[in-house]
PDB file of N, CA and C in Angstrom:
ATOM      1  N   SER A   1       7.505 -64.356   8.423  1.00 86.00           N
ATOM      2  CA  SER A   1       8.047 -65.227   9.397  1.00 86.00           C
ATOM      3  C   SER A   1       8.929 -64.959  10.229  1.00 86.00           C
ATOM      4  N   GLY A   2       8.867 -65.202  11.454  1.00 91.00           N
ATOM      5  CA  GLY A   2       9.825 -64.436  12.469  1.00 91.00           C
ATOM      6  C   GLY A   2       9.863 -65.222  13.500  1.00 91.00           C
ATOM      7  N   THR A   3      10.265 -65.124  14.531  1.00 95.00           N
ATOM      8  CA  THR A   3      10.155 -65.593  15.646  1.00 95.00           C
ATOM      9  C   THR A   3      10.071 -64.692  17.020  1.00 95.00           C
ATOM     10  N   VAL A   4       9.286 -65.488  17.948  1.00 96.00           N
ATOM     11  CA  VAL A   4       8.860 -64.816  19.583  1.00 96.00           C
ATOM     12  C   VAL A   4      10.297 -65.513  20.330  1.00 96.00           C
ATOM     13  N   THR A   5      10.332 -64.050  21.218  1.00 97.00           N
ATOM     14  CA  THR A   5      11.609 -65.100  21.953  1.00 97.00           C
ATOM     15  C   THR A   5      11.388 -64.134  23.362  1.00 97.00           C
ATOM     16  N   VAL A   6      11.676 -64.720  24.182  1.00 96.00           N
ATOM     17  CA  VAL A   6      11.484 -64.304  26.176  1.00 96.00           C
ATOM     18  C   VAL A   6      13.023 -64.423  26.676  1.00 96.00           C
ATOM     19  N   ASN A   7      13.453 -63.676  26.717  1.00 94.00           N
ATOM     20  CA  ASN A   7      14.799 -63.475  27.572  1.00 94.00           C
ATOM     21  C   ASN A   7      15.816 -64.108  26.670  1.00 94.00           C
ATOM     22  N   GLY A   8      15.407 -63.838  25.807  1.00 94.00           N
ATOM     23  CA  GLY A   8      16.790 -64.436  24.321  1.00 94.00           C
ATOM     24  C   GLY A   8      16.397 -65.416  24.111  1.00 94.00           C
ATOM     25  N   LEU A   9      15.014 -66.594  24.780  1.00 97.00           N
ATOM     26  CA  LEU A   9      14.945 -67.815  24.338  1.00 97.00           C
ATOM     27  C   LEU A   9      13.636 -67.761  23.383  1.00 97.00           C
ATOM     28  N   PRO A  10      13.195 -69.389  22.440  1.00 97.00           N
ATOM     29  CA  PRO A  10      12.730 -69.181  21.701  1.00 97.00           C
ATOM     30  C   PRO A  10      11.333 -69.676  22.851  1.00 97.00           C
ATOM     31  N   LEU A  11      10.350 -69.224  22.510  1.00 97.00           N
ATOM     32  CA  LEU A  11       8.692 -69.433  23.113  1.00 97.00           C
ATOM     33  C   LEU A  11       7.560 -69.974  22.296  1.00 97.00           C
ATOM     34  N   GLN A  12       7.081 -70.990  22.750  1.00 98.00           N
ATOM     35  CA  GLN A  12       6.316 -71.956  21.684  1.00 98.00           C
ATOM     36  C   GLN A  12       5.156 -71.223  22.501  1.00 98.00           C
ATOM     37  N   GLY A  13       4.096 -71.709  21.616  1.00 98.00           N
ATOM     38  CA  GLY A  13       2.653 -71.669  21.828  1.00 98.00           C
ATOM     39  C   GLY A  13       2.095 -70.236  21.640  1.00 98.00           C
ATOM     40  N   VAL A  14       2.746 -69.244  21.330  1.00 98.00           N
ATOM     41  CA  VAL A  14       2.067 -67.694  20.871  1.00 98.00           C
ATOM     42  C   VAL A  14       1.862 -67.768  19.543  1.00 98.00           C
ATOM     43  N   THR A  15       0.439 -66.953  19.924  1.00 97.00           N
ATOM     44  CA  THR A  15      -0.854 -67.153  18.907  1.00 97.00           C
ATOM     45  C   THR A  15      -0.354 -66.110  17.843  1.00 97.00           C
ATOM     46  N   VAL A  16       0.277 -65.939  16.990  1.00 95.00           N
ATOM     47  CA  VAL A  16      -0.051 -64.766  15.597  1.00 95.00           C
ATOM     48  C   VAL A  16      -1.114 -64.892  15.062  1.00 95.00           C
ATOM     49  N   SER A  17      -1.632 -63.522  14.724  1.00 95.00           N
ATOM     50  CA  SER A  17      -2.790 -63.375  14.227  1.00 95.00           C
ATOM     51  C   SER A  17      -2.504 -62.522  12.909  1.00 95.00           C
ATOM     52  N   GLY A  18      -3.009 -63.117  12.365  1.00 89.00           N
ATOM     53  CA  GLY A  18      -2.600 -62.215  10.504  1.00 89.00           C
ATOM     54  C   GLY A  18      -3.619 -61.317   9.630  1.00 89.00           C
ATOM     55  N   GLU A  19      -4.861 -61.077  10.236  1.00 88.00           N
ATOM     56  CA  GLU A  19      -6.007 -60.221   9.808  1.00 88.00           C
ATOM     57  C   GLU A  19      -6.426 -61.467   8.820  1.00 88.00           C
ATOM     58  N   THR A  20      -6.675 -61.696   7.442  1.00 86.00           N
ATOM     59  CA  THR A  20      -7.180 -62.426   6.706  1.00 86.00           C
ATOM     60  C   THR A  20      -6.439 -63.580   6.501  1.00 86.00           C
ATOM     61  N   LEU A  21      -4.780 -63.294   6.811  1.00 86.00           N
ATOM     62  CA  LEU A  21      -4.182 -64.994   6.653  1.00 86.00           C
ATOM     63  C   LEU A  21      -4.451 -66.038   7.638  1.00 86.00           C
ATOM     64  N   GLY A  22      -5.316 -65.280   8.922  1.00 90.00           N
ATOM     65  CA  GLY A  22      -5.517 -66.134  10.089  1.00 90.00           C
ATOM     66  C   GLY A  22      -4.734 -66.301  11.033  1.00 90.00           C
ATOM     67  N   LYS A  23      -4.386 -67.764  11.644  1.00 95.00           N
ATOM     68  CA  LYS A  23      -3.620 -67.611  12.930  1.00 95.00           C
ATOM     69  C   LYS A  23      -2.275 -68.443  13.087  1.00 95.00           C
ATOM     70  N   GLN A  24      -0.901 -68.518  13.367  1.00 95.00           N
ATOM     71  CA  GLN A  24      -0.257 -69.612  13.403  1.00 95.00           C
ATOM     72  C   GLN A  24       0.256 -69.767  14.728  1.00 95.00           C
ATOM     73  N   VAL A  25       0.545 -70.644  15.321  1.00 97.00           N
ATOM     74  CA  VAL A  25       1.664 -70.877  16.825  1.00 97.00           C
ATOM     75  C   VAL A  25       2.527 -71.215  16.875  1.00 97.00           C
ATOM     76  N   THR A  26       3.768 -70.357  17.321  1.00 97.00           N
ATOM     77  CA  THR A  26       4.917 -70.489  17.346  1.00 97.00           C
ATOM     78  C   THR A  26       5.179 -72.244  17.983  1.00 97.00           C
ATOM     79  N   ASP A  27       6.387 -72.569  16.966  1.00 98.00           N
ATOM     80  CA  ASP A  27       6.424 -74.198  17.502  1.00 98.00           C
ATOM     81  C   ASP A  27       7.673 -73.848  18.315  1.00 98.00           C
ATOM     82  N   ILE A  28       8.276 -74.952  18.775  1.00 98.00           N
ATOM     83  CA  ILE A  28       9.101 -75.100  19.644  1.00 98.00           C
ATOM     84  C   ILE A  28      10.771 -74.554  19.763  1.00 98.00           C
ATOM     85  N   ASN A  29      10.592 -73.841  18.262  1.00 98.00           N
ATOM     86  CA  ASN A  29      11.860 -72.549  18.273  1.00 98.00           C
ATOM     87  C   ASN A  29      11.590 -71.528  18.021  1.00 98.00           C
ATOM     88  N   GLY A  30      10.124 -71.124  18.689  1.00 97.00           N
ATOM     89  CA  GLY A  30       9.538 -70.095  18.209  1.00 97.00           C
ATOM     90  C   GLY A  30       9.304 -69.221  16.753  1.00 97.00           C
ATOM     91  N   HIS A  31       9.450 -70.080  16.269  1.00 96.00           N
ATOM     92  CA  HIS A  31       9.277 -69.726  14.704  1.00 96.00           C
ATOM     93  C   HIS A  31       7.471 -69.946  14.663  1.00 96.00           C
ATOM     94  N   TYR A  32       7.130 -68.598  13.772  1.00 94.00           N
ATOM     95  CA  TYR A  32       5.807 -68.731  12.859  1.00 94.00           C
ATOM     96  C   TYR A  32       6.059 -68.710  11.225  1.00 94.00           C
ATOM     97  N   LEU A  33       5.379 -69.125  11.053  1.00 90.00           N
ATOM     98  CA  LEU A  33       5.257 -68.587   9.037  1.00 90.00           C
ATOM     99  C   LEU A  33       3.945 -68.874   8.572  1.00 90.00           C
ATOM    100  N   PHE A  34       3.608 -67.696   7.727  1.00 86.00           N
ATOM    101  CA  PHE A  34       2.286 -67.008   6.903  1.00 86.00           C
ATOM    102  C   PHE A  34       2.620 -67.884   5.793  1.00 86.00           C
ATOM    103  N   SER A  35       2.196 -68.849   4.767  1.00 81.00           N
ATOM    104  CA  SER A  35       3.152 -69.218   3.742  1.00 81.00           C
ATOM    105  C   SER A  35       1.898 -69.159   2.415  1.00 81.00           C
ATOM    106  N   SER A  36       1.004 -68.373   2.744  1.00 77.00           N
ATOM    107  CA  SER A  36      -0.362 -68.248   2.005  1.00 77.00           C
ATOM    108  C   SER A  36      -0.309 -66.007   1.813  1.00 77.00           C
ATOM    109  N   ALA A  37       0.614 -65.792   2.283  1.00 78.00           N
ATOM    110  CA  ALA A  37       0.112 -64.170   1.805  1.00 78.00           C
ATOM    111  C   ALA A  37       0.816 -63.760   0.300  1.00 78.00           C
ATOM    112  N   PRO A  38      -0.226 -63.044  -0.309  1.00 80.00           N
ATOM    113  CA  PRO A  38      -0.539 -62.983  -1.734  1.00 80.00           C
ATOM    114  C   PRO A  38       1.106 -61.587  -1.871  1.00 80.00           C
ATOM    115  N   TYR A  39       1.355 -61.572  -2.838  1.00 81.00           N
ATOM    116  CA  TYR A  39       2.840 -60.720  -2.981  1.00 81.00           C
ATOM    117  C   TYR A  39       1.811 -59.448  -3.072  1.00 81.00           C
ATOM    118  N   GLY A  40       2.520 -58.770  -2.688  1.00 82.00           N
ATOM    119  CA  GLY A  40       2.281 -56.868  -2.944  1.00 82.00           C
ATOM    120  C   GLY A  40       0.923 -56.452  -1.785  1.00 82.00           C
ATOM    121  N   SER A  41       0.260 -57.736  -1.070  1.00 83.00           N
ATOM    122  CA  SER A  41      -0.421 -57.281   0.212  1.00 83.00           C
ATOM    123  C   SER A  41       0.349 -56.849   1.378  1.00 83.00           C
ATOM    124  N   SER A  42      -0.785 -56.373   1.877  1.00 87.00           N
ATOM    125  CA  SER A  42      -0.111 -55.236   3.602  1.00 87.00           C
ATOM    126  C   SER A  42      -1.075 -56.443   4.770  1.00 87.00           C
ATOM    127  N   TYR A  43      -0.210 -56.560   5.962  1.00 89.00           N
ATOM    128  CA  TYR A  43      -1.249 -56.763   6.876  1.00 89.00           C
ATOM    129  C   TYR A  43      -0.706 -56.443   8.185  1.00 89.00           C
ATOM    130  N   THR A  44      -1.639 -56.375   9.491  1.00 92.00           N
ATOM    131  CA  THR A  44      -0.771 -56.450  10.666  1.00 92.00           C
ATOM    132  C   THR A  44      -0.777 -57.509  11.263  1.00 92.00           C
ATOM    133  N   LEU A  45       0.015 -57.854  11.769  1.00 93.00           N
ATOM    134  CA  LEU A  45       0.682 -59.370  12.870  1.00 93.00           C
ATOM    135  C   LEU A  45       0.357 -58.590  14.586  1.00 93.00           C
ATOM    136  N   THR A  46      -0.619 -59.361  14.926  1.00 95.00           N
ATOM    137  CA  THR A  46      -0.556 -59.107  16.681  1.00 95.00           C
ATOM    138  C   THR A  46       0.030 -60.216  17.181  1.00 95.00           C
ATOM    139  N   VAL A  47       0.119 -60.379  18.541  1.00 96.00           N
ATOM    140  CA  VAL A  47       0.593 -61.675  19.150  1.00 96.00           C
ATOM    141  C   VAL A  47      -0.295 -61.529  20.472  1.00 96.00           C
ATOM    142  N   SER A  48      -0.298 -63.212  20.833  1.00 96.00           N
ATOM    143  CA  SER A  48      -1.103 -62.942  22.550  1.00 96.00           C
ATOM    144  C   SER A  48      -0.617 -64.518  22.814  1.00 96.00           C
ATOM    145  N   LYS A  49      -0.086 -64.660  24.339  1.00 96.00           N
ATOM    146  CA  LYS A  49      -0.307 -65.562  24.787  1.00 96.00           C
ATOM    147  C   LYS A  49      -0.562 -65.208  25.961  1.00 96.00           C
ATOM    148  N   PRO A  50      -1.075 -65.827  27.049  1.00 95.00           N
ATOM    149  CA  PRO A  50      -1.638 -65.935  28.263  1.00 95.00           C
ATOM    150  C   PRO A  50      -0.511 -65.543  29.079  1.00 95.00           C
ATOM    151  N   GLY A  51      -0.783 -64.642  30.453  1.00 93.00           N
ATOM    152  CA  GLY A  51       0.690 -64.865  31.020  1.00 93.00           C
ATOM    153  C   GLY A  51       1.808 -63.850  30.504  1.00 93.00           C
ATOM    154  N   TYR A  52       1.646 -62.922  29.723  1.00 95.00           N
ATOM    155  CA  TYR A  52       2.850 -62.495  28.730  1.00 95.00           C
ATOM    156  C   TYR A  52       2.455 -61.375  28.075  1.00 95.00           C
ATOM    157  N   GLY A  53       3.377 -60.148  28.077  1.00 94.00           N
ATOM    158  CA  GLY A  53       3.057 -58.961  27.280  1.00 94.00           C
ATOM    159  C   GLY A  53       4.203 -58.932  26.004  1.00 94.00           C
ATOM    160  N   PHE A  54       4.281 -58.560  24.572  1.00 95.00           N
ATOM    161  CA  PHE A  54       5.072 -58.380  23.841  1.00 95.00           C
ATOM    162  C   PHE A  54       5.635 -56.813  23.819  1.00 95.00           C
ATOM    163  N   SER A  55       6.438 -57.034  22.919  1.00 93.00           N
ATOM    164  CA  SER A  55       7.015 -55.464  22.289  1.00 93.00           C
ATOM    165  C   SER A  55       8.052 -56.418  21.087  1.00 93.00           C
ATOM    166  N   PRO A  56       7.076 -55.517  19.235  1.00 91.00           N
ATOM    167  CA  PRO A  56       6.014 -54.851  20.108  1.00 91.00           C
ATOM    168  C   PRO A  56       5.088 -55.502  19.709  1.00 91.00           C
ATOM    169  N   TYR A  57       3.813 -55.234  19.597  1.00 87.00           N
ATOM    170  CA  TYR A  57       2.619 -55.823  20.666  1.00 87.00           C
ATOM    171  C   TYR A  57       2.096 -56.124  19.088  1.00 87.00           C
ATOM    172  N   ALA A  58       2.201 -55.048  17.586  1.00 90.00           N
ATOM    173  CA  ALA A  58       1.718 -55.394  16.069  1.00 90.00           C
ATOM    174  C   ALA A  58       2.628 -54.582  15.924  1.00 90.00           C
ATOM    175  N   THR A  59       3.057 -55.120  14.716  1.00 88.00           N
ATOM    176  CA  THR A  59       3.497 -54.817  13.669  1.00 88.00           C
ATOM    177  C   THR A  59       2.844 -54.952  12.496  1.00 88.00           C
ATOM    178  N   ASN A  60       3.136 -53.524  11.370  1.00 87.00           N
ATOM    179  CA  ASN A  60       2.331 -53.906  10.328  1.00 87.00           C
ATOM    180  C   ASN A  60       3.315 -54.534   8.850  1.00 87.00           C
ATOM    181  N   ILE A  61       3.386 -55.394   8.027  1.00 83.00           N
ATOM    182  CA  ILE A  61       4.076 -55.869   7.061  1.00 83.00           C
ATOM    183  C   ILE A  61       3.594 -55.728   5.560  1.00 83.00           C
ATOM    184  N   ALA A  62       4.419 -55.310   4.898  1.00 80.00           N
ATOM    185  CA  ALA A  62       4.136 -55.073   3.458  1.00 80.00           C
ATOM    186  C   ALA A  62       4.677 -56.932   2.499  1.00 80.00           C
ATOM    187  N   VAL A  63       4.021 -57.855   1.685  1.00 79.00           N
ATOM    188  CA  VAL A  63       4.852 -58.147   1.181  1.00 79.00           C
ATOM    189  C   VAL A  63       5.652 -58.518   0.278  1.00 79.00           C
ATOM    190  N   TRP A  64       6.498 -58.326  -0.257  1.00 72.00           N
ATOM    191  CA  TRP A  64       7.586 -58.172  -1.511  1.00 72.00           C
ATOM    192  C   TRP A  64       8.486 -59.002  -1.152  1.00 72.00           C
ATOM    193  N   GLY A  65       8.264 -60.361  -1.764  1.00 64.00           N
ATOM    194  CA  GLY A  65       9.049 -61.369  -1.120  1.00 64.00           C
ATOM    195  C   GLY A  65       8.970 -61.885  -0.163  1.00 64.00           C
ATOM    196  N   ASN A  66       9.985 -62.450   0.362  1.00 62.00           N
ATOM    197  CA  ASN A  66      10.167 -63.268   1.690  1.00 62.00           C
ATOM    198  C   ASN A  66       9.630 -62.309   2.627  1.00 62.00           C
ATOM    199  N   SER A  67       9.094 -62.097   3.343  1.00 61.00           N
ATOM    200  CA  SER A  67       9.372 -61.169   4.409  1.00 61.00           C
ATOM    201  C   SER A  67       9.194 -61.745   5.671  1.00 61.00           C
ATOM    202  N   ILE A  68      10.525 -61.928   6.096  1.00 64.00           N
ATOM    203  CA  ILE A  68      11.260 -62.527   7.260  1.00 64.00           C
ATOM    204  C   ILE A  68      11.594 -61.497   8.150  1.00 64.00           C
ATOM    205  N   ASN A  69      11.670 -61.342   9.474  1.00 77.00           N
ATOM    206  CA  ASN A  69      12.875 -61.205  10.519  1.00 77.00           C
ATOM    207  C   ASN A  69      11.563 -60.253  11.238  1.00 77.00           C
ATOM    208  N   ASN A  70       9.960 -60.500  11.332  1.00 88.00           N
ATOM    209  CA  ASN A  70       9.333 -60.114  12.220  1.00 88.00           C
ATOM    210  C   ASN A  70       8.998 -60.505  13.329  1.00 88.00           C
ATOM    211  N   ASN A  71       9.928 -60.005  14.270  1.00 93.00           N
ATOM    212  CA  ASN A  71      10.549 -60.415  15.290  1.00 93.00           C
ATOM    213  C   ASN A  71       9.521 -60.100  16.670  1.00 93.00           C
ATOM    214  N   PHE A  72       9.398 -60.880  17.679  1.00 95.00           N
ATOM    215  CA  PHE A  72       8.770 -60.016  18.593  1.00 95.00           C
ATOM    216  C   PHE A  72       9.317 -60.691  20.169  1.00 95.00           C
ATOM    217  N   MET A  73       9.819 -59.572  21.348  1.00 96.00           N
ATOM    218  CA  MET A  73      10.253 -60.030  22.402  1.00 96.00           C
ATOM    219  C   MET A  73       8.703 -60.427  23.258  1.00 96.00           C
ATOM    220  N   ALA A  74       8.815 -61.405  24.273  1.00 96.00           N
ATOM    221  CA  ALA A  74       7.887 -61.206  25.121  1.00 96.00           C
ATOM    222  C   ALA A  74       8.569 -61.191  26.461  1.00 96.00           C
ATOM    223  N   PHE A  75       7.600 -60.906  27.320  1.00 94.00           N
ATOM    224  CA  PHE A  75       7.973 -60.898  28.328  1.00 94.00           C
ATOM    225  C   PHE A  75       7.094 -61.286  29.909  1.00 94.00           C
ATOM    226  N   ALA A  76       7.436 -61.384  30.971  1.00 92.00           N
ATOM    227  CA  ALA A  76       6.045 -62.589  31.703  1.00 92.00           C
ATOM    228  C   ALA A  76       5.667 -61.190  32.630  1.00 92.00           C
ATOM    229  N   ILE A  77       4.383 -61.014  32.420  1.00 91.00           N
ATOM    230  CA  ILE A  77       3.349 -60.362  33.009  1.00 91.00           C
ATOM    231  C   ILE A  77       3.205 -61.215  34.769  1.00 91.00           C
ATOM    232  N   GLY A  78       3.930 -60.388  35.730  1.00 77.00           N
ATOM    233  CA  GLY A  78       3.834 -60.608  36.995  1.00 77.00           C
ATOM    234  C   GLY A  78       2.427 -60.461  37.848  1.00 77.00           C
ATOM    235  N   TYR A  79       1.749 -60.956  38.379  1.00 66.00           N
ATOM    236  CA  TYR A  79       0.666 -60.550  38.903  1.00 66.00           C
ATOM    237  C   TYR A  79       0.869 -60.789  40.902  1.00 66.00           C
ATOM    238  N   SER A  80       0.326 -59.888  40.897  1.00 58.00           N
ATOM    239  CA  SER A  80       0.470 -59.895  42.899  1.00 58.00           C
ATOM    240  C   SER A  80      -0.737 -60.282  43.274  1.00 58.00           C
ATOM    241  N   VAL A  81      -1.030 -60.782  44.398  1.00 64.00           N
ATOM    242  CA  VAL A  81      -2.243 -61.189  45.760  1.00 64.00           C
ATOM    243  C   VAL A  81      -2.231 -60.120  46.463  1.00 64.00           C
ATOM    244  N   SER A  82      -3.235 -59.444  47.074  1.00 60.00           N
ATOM    245  CA  SER A  82      -3.144 -58.180  48.241  1.00 60.00           C
ATOM    246  C   SER A  82      -4.106 -58.313  48.868  1.00 60.00           C
TER     247      SER A  82
END
């Protein structure tokens, strides 16, 4: 589980992909949760939302009890037309 923020504020609607765990979408508080991760398993989490970049873009987790605080920071990607 974790939180996605932008400028310190929660970001809703971010897709968090967890390989075979499937996908979760952050709620109004920027939270996501994978509740079906088997104990002792390892996954790579990636995040995406159009118009945003992320730090980190991906993180590796190992499930040993409650795997919490897998947080991501988002930043708006600016576009310019020339």
